[in-house]
XYZ file of N, CA, C and O in Angstrom:
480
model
N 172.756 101.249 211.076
C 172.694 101.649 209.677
C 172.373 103.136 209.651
O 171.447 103.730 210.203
N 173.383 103.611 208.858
C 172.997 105.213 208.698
C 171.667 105.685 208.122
O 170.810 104.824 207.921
N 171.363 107.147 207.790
C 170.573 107.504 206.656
C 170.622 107.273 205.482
O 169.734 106.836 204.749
N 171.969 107.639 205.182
C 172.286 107.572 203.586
C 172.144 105.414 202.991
O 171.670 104.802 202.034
N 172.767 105.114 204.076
C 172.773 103.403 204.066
C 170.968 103.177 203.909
O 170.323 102.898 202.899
N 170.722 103.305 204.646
C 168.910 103.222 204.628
C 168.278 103.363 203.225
O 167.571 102.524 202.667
N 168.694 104.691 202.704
C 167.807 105.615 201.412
C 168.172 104.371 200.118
O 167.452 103.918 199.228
N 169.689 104.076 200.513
C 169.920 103.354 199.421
C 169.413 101.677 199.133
O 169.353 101.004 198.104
N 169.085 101.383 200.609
C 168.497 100.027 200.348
C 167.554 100.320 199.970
O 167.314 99.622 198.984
N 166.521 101.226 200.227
C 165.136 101.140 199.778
C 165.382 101.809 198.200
O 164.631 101.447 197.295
N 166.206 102.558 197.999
C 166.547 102.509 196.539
C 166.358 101.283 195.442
O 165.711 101.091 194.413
N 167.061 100.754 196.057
C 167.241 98.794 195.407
C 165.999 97.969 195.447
O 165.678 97.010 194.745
N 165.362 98.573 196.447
C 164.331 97.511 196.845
C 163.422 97.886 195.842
O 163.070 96.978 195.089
N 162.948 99.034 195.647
C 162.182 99.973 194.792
C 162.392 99.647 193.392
O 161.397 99.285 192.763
N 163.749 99.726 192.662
C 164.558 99.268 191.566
C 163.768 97.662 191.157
O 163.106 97.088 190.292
N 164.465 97.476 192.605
C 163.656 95.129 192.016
C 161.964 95.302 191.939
O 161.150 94.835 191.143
N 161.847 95.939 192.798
C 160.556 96.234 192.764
C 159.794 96.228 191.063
O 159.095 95.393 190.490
N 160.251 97.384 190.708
C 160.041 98.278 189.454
C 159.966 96.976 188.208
O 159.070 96.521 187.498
N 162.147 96.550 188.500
C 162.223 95.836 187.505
C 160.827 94.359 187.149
O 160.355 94.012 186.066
N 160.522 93.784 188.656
C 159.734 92.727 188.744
C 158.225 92.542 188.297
O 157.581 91.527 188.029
N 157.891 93.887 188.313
C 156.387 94.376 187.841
C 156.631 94.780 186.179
O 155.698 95.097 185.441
N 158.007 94.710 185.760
C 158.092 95.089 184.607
C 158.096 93.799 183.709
O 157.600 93.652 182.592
N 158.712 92.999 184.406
C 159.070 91.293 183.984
C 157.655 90.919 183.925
O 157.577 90.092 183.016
N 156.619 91.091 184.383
C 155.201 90.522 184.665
C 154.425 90.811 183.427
O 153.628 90.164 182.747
N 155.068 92.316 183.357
C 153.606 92.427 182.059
C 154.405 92.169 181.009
O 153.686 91.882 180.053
N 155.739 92.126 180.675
C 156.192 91.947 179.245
C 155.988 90.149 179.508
O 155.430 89.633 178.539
N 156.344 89.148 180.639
C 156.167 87.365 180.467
C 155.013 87.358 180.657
O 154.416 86.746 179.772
N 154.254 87.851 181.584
C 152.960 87.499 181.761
C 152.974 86.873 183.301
O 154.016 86.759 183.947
N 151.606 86.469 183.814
C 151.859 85.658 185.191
C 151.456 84.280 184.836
O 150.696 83.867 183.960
N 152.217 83.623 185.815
C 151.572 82.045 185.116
C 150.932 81.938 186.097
O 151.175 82.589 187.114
N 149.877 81.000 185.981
C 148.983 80.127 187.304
C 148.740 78.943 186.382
O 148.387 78.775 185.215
N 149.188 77.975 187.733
C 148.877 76.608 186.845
C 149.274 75.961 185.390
O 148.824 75.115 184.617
N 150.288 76.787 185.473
C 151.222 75.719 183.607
C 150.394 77.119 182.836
O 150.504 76.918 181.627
N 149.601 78.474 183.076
C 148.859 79.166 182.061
C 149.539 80.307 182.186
O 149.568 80.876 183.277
N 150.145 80.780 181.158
C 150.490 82.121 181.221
C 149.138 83.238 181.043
O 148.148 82.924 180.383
N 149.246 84.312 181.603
C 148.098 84.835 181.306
C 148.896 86.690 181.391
O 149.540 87.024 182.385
N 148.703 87.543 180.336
C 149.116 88.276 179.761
C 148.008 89.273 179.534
O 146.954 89.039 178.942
N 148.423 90.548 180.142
C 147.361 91.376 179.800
C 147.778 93.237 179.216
O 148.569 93.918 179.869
N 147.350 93.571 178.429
C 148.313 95.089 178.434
C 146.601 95.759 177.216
O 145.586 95.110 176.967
N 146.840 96.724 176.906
C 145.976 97.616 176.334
C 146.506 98.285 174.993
O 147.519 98.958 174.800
N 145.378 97.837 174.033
C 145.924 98.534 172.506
C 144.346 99.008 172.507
O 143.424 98.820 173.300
N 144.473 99.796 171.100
C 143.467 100.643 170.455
C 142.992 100.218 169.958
O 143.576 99.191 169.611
N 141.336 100.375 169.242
C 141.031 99.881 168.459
C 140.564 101.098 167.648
O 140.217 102.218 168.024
N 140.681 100.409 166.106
C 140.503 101.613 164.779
C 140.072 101.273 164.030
O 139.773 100.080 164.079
N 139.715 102.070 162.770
C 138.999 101.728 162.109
C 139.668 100.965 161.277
O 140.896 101.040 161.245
N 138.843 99.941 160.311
C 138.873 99.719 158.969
C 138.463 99.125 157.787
O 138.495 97.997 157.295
N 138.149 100.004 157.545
C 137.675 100.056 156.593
C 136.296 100.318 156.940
O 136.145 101.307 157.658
N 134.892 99.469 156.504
C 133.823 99.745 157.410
C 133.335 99.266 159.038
O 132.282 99.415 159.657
N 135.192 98.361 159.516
C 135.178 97.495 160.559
C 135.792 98.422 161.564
O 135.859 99.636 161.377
N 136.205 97.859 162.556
C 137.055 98.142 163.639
C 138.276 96.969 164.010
O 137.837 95.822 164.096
N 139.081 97.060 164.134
C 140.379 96.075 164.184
C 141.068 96.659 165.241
O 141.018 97.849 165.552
N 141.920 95.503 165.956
C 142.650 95.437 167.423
C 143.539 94.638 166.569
O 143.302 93.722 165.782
N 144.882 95.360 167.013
C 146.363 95.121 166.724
C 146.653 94.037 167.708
O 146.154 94.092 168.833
N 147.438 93.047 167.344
C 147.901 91.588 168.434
C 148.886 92.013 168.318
O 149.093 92.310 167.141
N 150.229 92.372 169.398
C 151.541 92.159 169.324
C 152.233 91.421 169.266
O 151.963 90.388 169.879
N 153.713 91.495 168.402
C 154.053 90.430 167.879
C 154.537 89.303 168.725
O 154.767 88.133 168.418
N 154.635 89.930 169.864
C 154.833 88.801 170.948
C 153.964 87.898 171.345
O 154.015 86.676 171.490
N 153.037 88.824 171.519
C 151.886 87.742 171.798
C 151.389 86.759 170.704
O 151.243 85.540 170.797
N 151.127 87.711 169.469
C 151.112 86.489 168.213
C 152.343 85.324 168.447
O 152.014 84.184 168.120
N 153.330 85.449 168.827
C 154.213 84.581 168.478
C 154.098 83.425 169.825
O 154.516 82.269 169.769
N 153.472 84.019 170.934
C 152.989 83.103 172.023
C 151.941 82.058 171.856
O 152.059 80.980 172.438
N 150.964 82.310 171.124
C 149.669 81.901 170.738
C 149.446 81.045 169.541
O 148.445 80.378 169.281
N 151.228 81.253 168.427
C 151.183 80.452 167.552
C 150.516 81.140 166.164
O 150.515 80.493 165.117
N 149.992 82.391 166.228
C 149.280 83.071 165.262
C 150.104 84.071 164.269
O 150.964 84.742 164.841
N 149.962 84.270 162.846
C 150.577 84.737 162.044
C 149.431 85.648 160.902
O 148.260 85.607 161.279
N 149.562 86.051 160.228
C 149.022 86.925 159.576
C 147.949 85.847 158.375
O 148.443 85.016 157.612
N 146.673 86.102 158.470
C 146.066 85.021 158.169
C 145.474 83.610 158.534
O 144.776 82.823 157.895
N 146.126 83.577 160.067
C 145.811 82.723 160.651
C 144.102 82.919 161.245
O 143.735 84.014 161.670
N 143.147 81.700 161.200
C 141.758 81.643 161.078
C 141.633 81.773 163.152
O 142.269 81.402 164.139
N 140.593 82.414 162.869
C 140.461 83.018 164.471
C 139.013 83.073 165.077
O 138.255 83.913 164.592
N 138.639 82.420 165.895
C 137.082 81.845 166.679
C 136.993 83.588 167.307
O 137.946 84.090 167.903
N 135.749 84.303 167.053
C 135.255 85.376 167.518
C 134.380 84.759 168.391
O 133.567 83.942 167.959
N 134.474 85.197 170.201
C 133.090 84.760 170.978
C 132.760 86.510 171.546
O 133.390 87.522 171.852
N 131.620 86.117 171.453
C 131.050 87.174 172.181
C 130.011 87.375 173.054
O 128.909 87.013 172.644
N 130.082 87.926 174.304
C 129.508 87.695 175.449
C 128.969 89.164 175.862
O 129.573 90.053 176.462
N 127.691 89.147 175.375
C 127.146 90.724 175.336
C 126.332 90.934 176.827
O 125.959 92.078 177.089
N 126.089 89.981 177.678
C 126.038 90.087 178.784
C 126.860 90.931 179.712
O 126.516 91.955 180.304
N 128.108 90.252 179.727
C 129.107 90.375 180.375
C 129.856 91.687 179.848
O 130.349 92.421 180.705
N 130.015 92.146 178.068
C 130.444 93.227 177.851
C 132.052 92.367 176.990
O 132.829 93.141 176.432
N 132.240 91.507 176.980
C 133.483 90.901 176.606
C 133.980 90.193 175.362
O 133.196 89.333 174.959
N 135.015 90.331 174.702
C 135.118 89.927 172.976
C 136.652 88.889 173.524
O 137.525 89.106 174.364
N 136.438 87.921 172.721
C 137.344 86.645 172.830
C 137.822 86.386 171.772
O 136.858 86.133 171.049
N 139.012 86.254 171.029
C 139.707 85.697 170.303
C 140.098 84.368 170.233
O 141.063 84.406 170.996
N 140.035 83.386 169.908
C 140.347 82.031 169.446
C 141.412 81.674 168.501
O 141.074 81.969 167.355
N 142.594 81.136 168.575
C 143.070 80.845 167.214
C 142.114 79.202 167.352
O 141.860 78.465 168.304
N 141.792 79.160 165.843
C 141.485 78.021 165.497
C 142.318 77.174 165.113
O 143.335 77.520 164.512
N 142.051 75.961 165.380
C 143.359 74.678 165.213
C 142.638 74.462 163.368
O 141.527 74.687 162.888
N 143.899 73.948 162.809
C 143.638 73.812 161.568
C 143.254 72.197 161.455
O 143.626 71.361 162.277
N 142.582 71.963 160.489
C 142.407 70.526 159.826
C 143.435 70.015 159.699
O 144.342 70.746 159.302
N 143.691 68.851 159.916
C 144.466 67.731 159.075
C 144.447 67.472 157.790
O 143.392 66.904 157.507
N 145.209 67.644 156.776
C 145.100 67.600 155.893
C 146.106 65.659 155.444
O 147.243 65.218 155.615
N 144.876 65.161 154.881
C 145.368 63.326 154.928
C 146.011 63.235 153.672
O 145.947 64.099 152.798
N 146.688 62.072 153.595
C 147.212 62.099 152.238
C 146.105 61.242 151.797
O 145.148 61.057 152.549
N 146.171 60.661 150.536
C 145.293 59.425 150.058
C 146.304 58.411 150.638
O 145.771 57.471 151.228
N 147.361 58.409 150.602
C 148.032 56.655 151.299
C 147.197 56.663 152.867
O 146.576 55.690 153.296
N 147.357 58.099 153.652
C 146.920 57.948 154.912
C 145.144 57.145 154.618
O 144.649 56.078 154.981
N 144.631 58.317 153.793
C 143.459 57.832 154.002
C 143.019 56.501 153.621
O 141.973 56.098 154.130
N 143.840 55.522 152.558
C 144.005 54.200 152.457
C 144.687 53.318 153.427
O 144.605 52.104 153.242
N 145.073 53.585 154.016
C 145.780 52.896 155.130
C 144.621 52.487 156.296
O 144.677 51.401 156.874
N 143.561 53.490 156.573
C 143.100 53.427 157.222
C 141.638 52.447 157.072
O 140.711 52.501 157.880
N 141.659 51.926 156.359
C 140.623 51.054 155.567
C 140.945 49.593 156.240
O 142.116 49.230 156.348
N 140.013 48.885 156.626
C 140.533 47.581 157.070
C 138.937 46.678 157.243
O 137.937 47.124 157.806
N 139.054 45.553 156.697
C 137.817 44.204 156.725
C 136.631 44.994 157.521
O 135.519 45.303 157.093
N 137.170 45.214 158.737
C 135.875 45.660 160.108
C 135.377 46.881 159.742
O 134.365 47.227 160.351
N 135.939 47.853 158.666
C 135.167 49.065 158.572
C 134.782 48.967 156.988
O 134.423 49.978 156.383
N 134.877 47.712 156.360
C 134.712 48.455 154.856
C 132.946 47.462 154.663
O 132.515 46.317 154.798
N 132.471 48.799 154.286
C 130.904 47.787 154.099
C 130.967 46.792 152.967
O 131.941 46.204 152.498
N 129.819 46.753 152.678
C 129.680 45.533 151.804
C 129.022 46.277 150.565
O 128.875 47.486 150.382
N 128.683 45.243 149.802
C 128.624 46.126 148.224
C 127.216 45.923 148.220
O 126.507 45.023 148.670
N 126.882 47.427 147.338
C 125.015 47.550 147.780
C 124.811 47.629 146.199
O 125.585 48.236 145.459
N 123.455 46.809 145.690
C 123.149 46.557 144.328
C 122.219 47.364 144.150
O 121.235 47.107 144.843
N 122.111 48.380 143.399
C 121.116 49.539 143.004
C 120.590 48.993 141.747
O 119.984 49.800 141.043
N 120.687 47.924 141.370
C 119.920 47.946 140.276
C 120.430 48.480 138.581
O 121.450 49.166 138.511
N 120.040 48.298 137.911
C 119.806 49.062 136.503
C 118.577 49.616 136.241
O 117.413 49.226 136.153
N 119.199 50.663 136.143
C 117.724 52.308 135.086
C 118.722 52.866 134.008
O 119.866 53.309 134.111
N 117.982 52.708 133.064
C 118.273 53.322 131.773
C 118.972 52.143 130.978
O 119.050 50.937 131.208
N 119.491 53.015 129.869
C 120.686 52.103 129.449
C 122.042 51.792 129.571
O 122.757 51.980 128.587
N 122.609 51.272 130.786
C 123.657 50.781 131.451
C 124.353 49.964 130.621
O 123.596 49.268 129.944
N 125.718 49.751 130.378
C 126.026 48.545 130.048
C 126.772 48.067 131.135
O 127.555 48.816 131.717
N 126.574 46.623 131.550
C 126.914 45.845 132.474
C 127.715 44.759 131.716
O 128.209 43.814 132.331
């Protein structure tokens, strides 16, 4: 293999190289079924707060949208701030929540009595 043959494989190699470290931080690395994604934004002011921009990729990885409710942890030991999306409630219908009623869970009827003037 010549010089010029040489320069150019390691050209290529360098190239996949480049491209492969580029594929990493825009997918992320997985371990174990987990993607795990890391890159660097700013944080600024606002208003009397400070706010960190999520990219829209990553919002769109995580399932999060503008308004979406978000678990703050913070670990002042360690120096480290955690984001959470929070899973939302279930919201039941009344058929659901009637459906779910059955002999073994419904108590029994409790007699409080009469105070005042009730009509019975």
């Amino acid at each position: 293999m010549n010089t010029q043959d040489s320069n150019e494989k390691n050209k290529n190699e360098v190239n996949q190289t480049e491209k492969k470290s580029k594929e990493t931080k825009e997918k992320g690395l997985t371990l174990g079924g987990t993607t795990i994604m890391a890159g660097a934004t700013t944080v600024q002011k606002w208003g009397n707060s400070l706010a960190v921009r999520i990219p829209k990729d990553v919002a769109e990885k995580v399932h999060i949208d503008q308004g979406s409710l978000m678990e703050l942890r913070v670990e002042t030991n360690e120096g480290t701030i955690t984001l959470v999306p929070k899973k939302a409630r279930k919201k039941y219908s009344l058929d659901e929540l009637l459906s779910g009623i059955t002999p073994e869970n419904t108590h029994k009827e409790i007699d409080l009595g009469t105070e005042g003037n009730e009509l019975i």
